[in-house]
Amino acid sequence: MNLQPLEDRIVVKPAESEETTASGLVIPDTAKEKPQQGEVLAVGPGRFGDDNDRIPMDISVGDTVVYSKYGGTEITIDGEDLLILNARDVLAIRK
Amino acid sequence: MNLQPLEDRIVVKPAESEETTASGLVIPDTAKEKPQQGEVLAVGPGRFGDDNDRIPMDISVGDTVVYSKYGGTEITIDGEDLLILNARDVLAIRK
Amino acid sequence: MNLQPLEDRIVVKPAESEETTASGLVIPDTAKEKPQQGEVLAVGPGRFGDDNDRIPMDISVGDTVVYSKYGGTEITIDGEDLLILNARDVLAIRK
Amino acid sequence: MNLQPLEDRIVVKPAESEETTASGLVIPDTAKEKPQQGEVLAVGPGRFGDDNDRIPMDISVGDTVVYSKYGGTEITIDGEDLLILNARDVLAIRK
Amino acid sequence: MNLQPLEDRIVVKPAESEETTASGLVIPDTAKEKPQQGEVLAVGPGRFGDDNDRIPMDISVGDTVVYSKYGGTEITIDGEDLLILNARDVLAIRK
Amino acid sequence: MNLQPLEDRIVVKPAESEETTASGLVIPDTAKEKPQQGEVLAVGPGRFGDDNDRIPMDISVGDTVVYSKYGGTEITIDGEDLLILNARDVLAIRK
Amino acid sequence: MNLQPLEDRIVVKPAESEETTASGLVIPDTAKEKPQQGEVLAVGPGRFGDDNDRIPMDISVGDTVVYSKYGGTEITIDGEDLLILNARDVLAIRK
């Protein structure tokens, strides 16, 4: 993927949501919860703070991030469903 | 739990709410009040202030915090129900 | 009470509202006005200003404060009904 | 009156509104316009500006101020109807 | 008129609106457009900027100002209908 | 025209919109799109920034500006229909 | 095209959206998704930050940008459909 996010945005590949429940039922597509976790593919350079220096990013490429459910913009690049998120929509990093 | 909150967020394990009233009645699940207290499991590094330094956090891991009822994002990690809260949604620390 | 408010919040014990009117009528609980005065039990360390220093608090433990009617969060700690108020919801101090 | 307003608030005693019109009609209580002028009884120390210094107050005790009609919080202290106003709700001083 | 506006407010005497149209029709009072021009009677000292200095006013007593139609607070002082405007509601000065 | 805009406002004379379409149809007045281009007649001195210096204006008298469709305040001065625009409502300059 | 955007705005030529689907169906005009990618034709000088210096632009003429679906103002200049976007509506640059 060749997408460079600007300011404090990141590009995330959402994790696949489970297609069957524990008891083996297949969940139809519309009933699945939107994923809230994903892998970071690209990180912007940071936004400019009040003193016109960039604020460093707390997120790195390869991190697994937990993000708020309704944040970000969905985009399809070369057939891949990606999410462009603002860093402030990322709640935590899984370790 | 291996979850690192970003900026001024914290991860809280909500306290169990009482399942019986003083007179011994069992409260059904939907009538229980949402807990407003919990234990802090992880603390973010603090958000960047106007001068691009991080503002120190007043909350530490292990604190019992009182937080506003409707704040935060609920998340289930490894079967555990947790809450990611913004530090400004924490009203006070119990001592 | 062992509750430490954060930033510029304070813990207030609302003053008892009168249970009988001047003419001796008992006022039922729902008709009573919410109290607008109370005693300060605990004071936060102050919030961080733009230069990352704490702004000093104008309120001290023991003050009787007048606060806006709908401000604050009610909380019951050890059977005591308290109010966690933001310092900016305090209008004046009685002397 | 012993009420010390905080930050940039002031305590005002609203001027009596006229109870009869020019032609001698008595105006019933609900038809009277809320007063828009009053005498300043107490002045707060000023709020903290961005550099953590207090911004000086342009209003002094004894001033007659003109204030916006719906501003402020009404309070009754020792049987006296007073108004706690924010300095920015004061439009002008009569001289 | 003895009215001293505070901060960046000004006192304006609205210009009379025309009572007859070009063709001589008398316009009833409710159909007249609210005036958008007026003469400046008093000017405040300016509001405090972020560095706690007053920002100088671009408007002087005697200026004819054009102001936005719905801005300001109407006030009647000694039988005179005046308008207290915020300087930022003034669009331009006629010369 | 003798109108001096304040702060970062400008006075614009909107360009005439076409009264006939390419095929020669006359467009009735209500169907015409509001003009989005115009000539700058006067430019304000710039608004005060956070350090109490005026921010220089990027627009000069005589420029043809493209502005957002619903911005500005319409005003008729000496029979001329003008528009007082905020500089931030100007999208681009035609060259 | 001779259009100079102001502050942190850019002029973008939206990419043509596909007129037939993979299976060869012609998509009627109203069913087509609005393009979300385009080529940058002109870049503003940057907006003024808090210290009255211009914040440098992360976008250059010739870049292919991905922008949020509902951002920007459509404008037709010399028969060409263009989009004036705010730099903060640009999510990422394709490389």
mmCIF file of C-alpha atoms in Angstrom, chain E residues 36-37 49-51 53-56 58-59 66 87-95, chain F residues 2-7 9 11 45 48 50-52 54 73-78 84:
data_model
loop_
_atom_site.group_PDB
_atom_site.id
_atom_site.type_symbol
_atom_site.label_atom_id
_atom_site.label_comp_id
_atom_site.label_asym_id
_atom_site.label_seq_id
_atom_site.Cartn_x
_atom_site.Cartn_y
_atom_site.Cartn_z
ATOM 1 C CA GLN E 36 -27.876 49.178 9.893
ATOM 2 C CA GLN E 37 -26.000 52.421 10.307
ATOM 3 C CA GLY E 49 -5.852 40.060 24.673
ATOM 4 C CA ASP E 50 -4.002 36.838 25.436
ATOM 5 C CA ASP E 51 -1.043 38.729 26.864
ATOM 6 C CA ASP E 53 -2.848 43.977 27.345
ATOM 7 C CA ARG E 54 -5.876 45.765 25.936
ATOM 8 C CA ILE E 55 -6.317 45.414 22.164
ATOM 9 C CA PRO E 56 -6.685 48.953 20.730
ATOM 10 C CA ASP E 58 -10.410 50.718 15.562
ATOM 11 C CA ILE E 59 -13.536 52.834 16.190
ATOM 12 C CA VAL E 66 -22.224 49.982 9.428
ATOM 13 C CA ALA E 87 -16.839 46.018 18.198
ATOM 14 C CA ARG E 88 -16.741 42.759 16.254
ATOM 15 C CA ASP E 89 -20.348 43.362 15.098
ATOM 16 C CA VAL E 90 -19.194 46.518 13.311
ATOM 17 C CA LEU E 91 -18.475 45.696 9.670
ATOM 18 C CA ALA E 92 -17.135 48.995 8.341
ATOM 19 C CA ILE E 93 -16.828 52.728 8.942
ATOM 20 C CA ARG E 94 -18.350 55.218 6.468
ATOM 21 C CA LYS E 95 -16.019 58.039 5.474
ATOM 22 C CA ASN F 2 -16.182 55.501 0.928
ATOM 23 C CA LEU F 3 -16.455 52.468 3.198
ATOM 24 C CA GLN F 4 -13.515 51.366 5.381
ATOM 25 C CA PRO F 5 -13.858 47.719 6.484
ATOM 26 C CA LEU F 6 -12.561 46.804 9.956
ATOM 27 C CA GLU F 7 -10.207 44.015 11.061
ATOM 28 C CA ARG F 9 -12.982 42.278 6.383
ATOM 29 C CA VAL F 11 -15.635 45.139 0.570
ATOM 30 C CA PRO F 45 -6.069 46.514 8.202
ATOM 31 C CA PHE F 48 -5.131 41.200 15.798
ATOM 32 C CA ASP F 50 -2.548 36.239 19.653
ATOM 33 C CA ASP F 51 0.494 38.462 20.147
ATOM 34 C CA ASN F 52 -1.580 41.631 19.566
ATOM 35 C CA ARG F 54 -2.138 42.586 13.097
ATOM 36 C CA THR F 73 -23.291 40.634 4.527
ATOM 37 C CA GLU F 74 -25.043 42.400 1.661
ATOM 38 C CA ILE F 75 -25.252 46.158 1.952
ATOM 39 C CA THR F 76 -26.519 48.916 -0.344
ATOM 40 C CA ILE F 77 -24.416 52.094 -0.206
ATOM 41 C CA ASP F 78 -25.426 55.022 -2.466
ATOM 42 C CA ILE F 84 -18.751 42.910 3.160
#
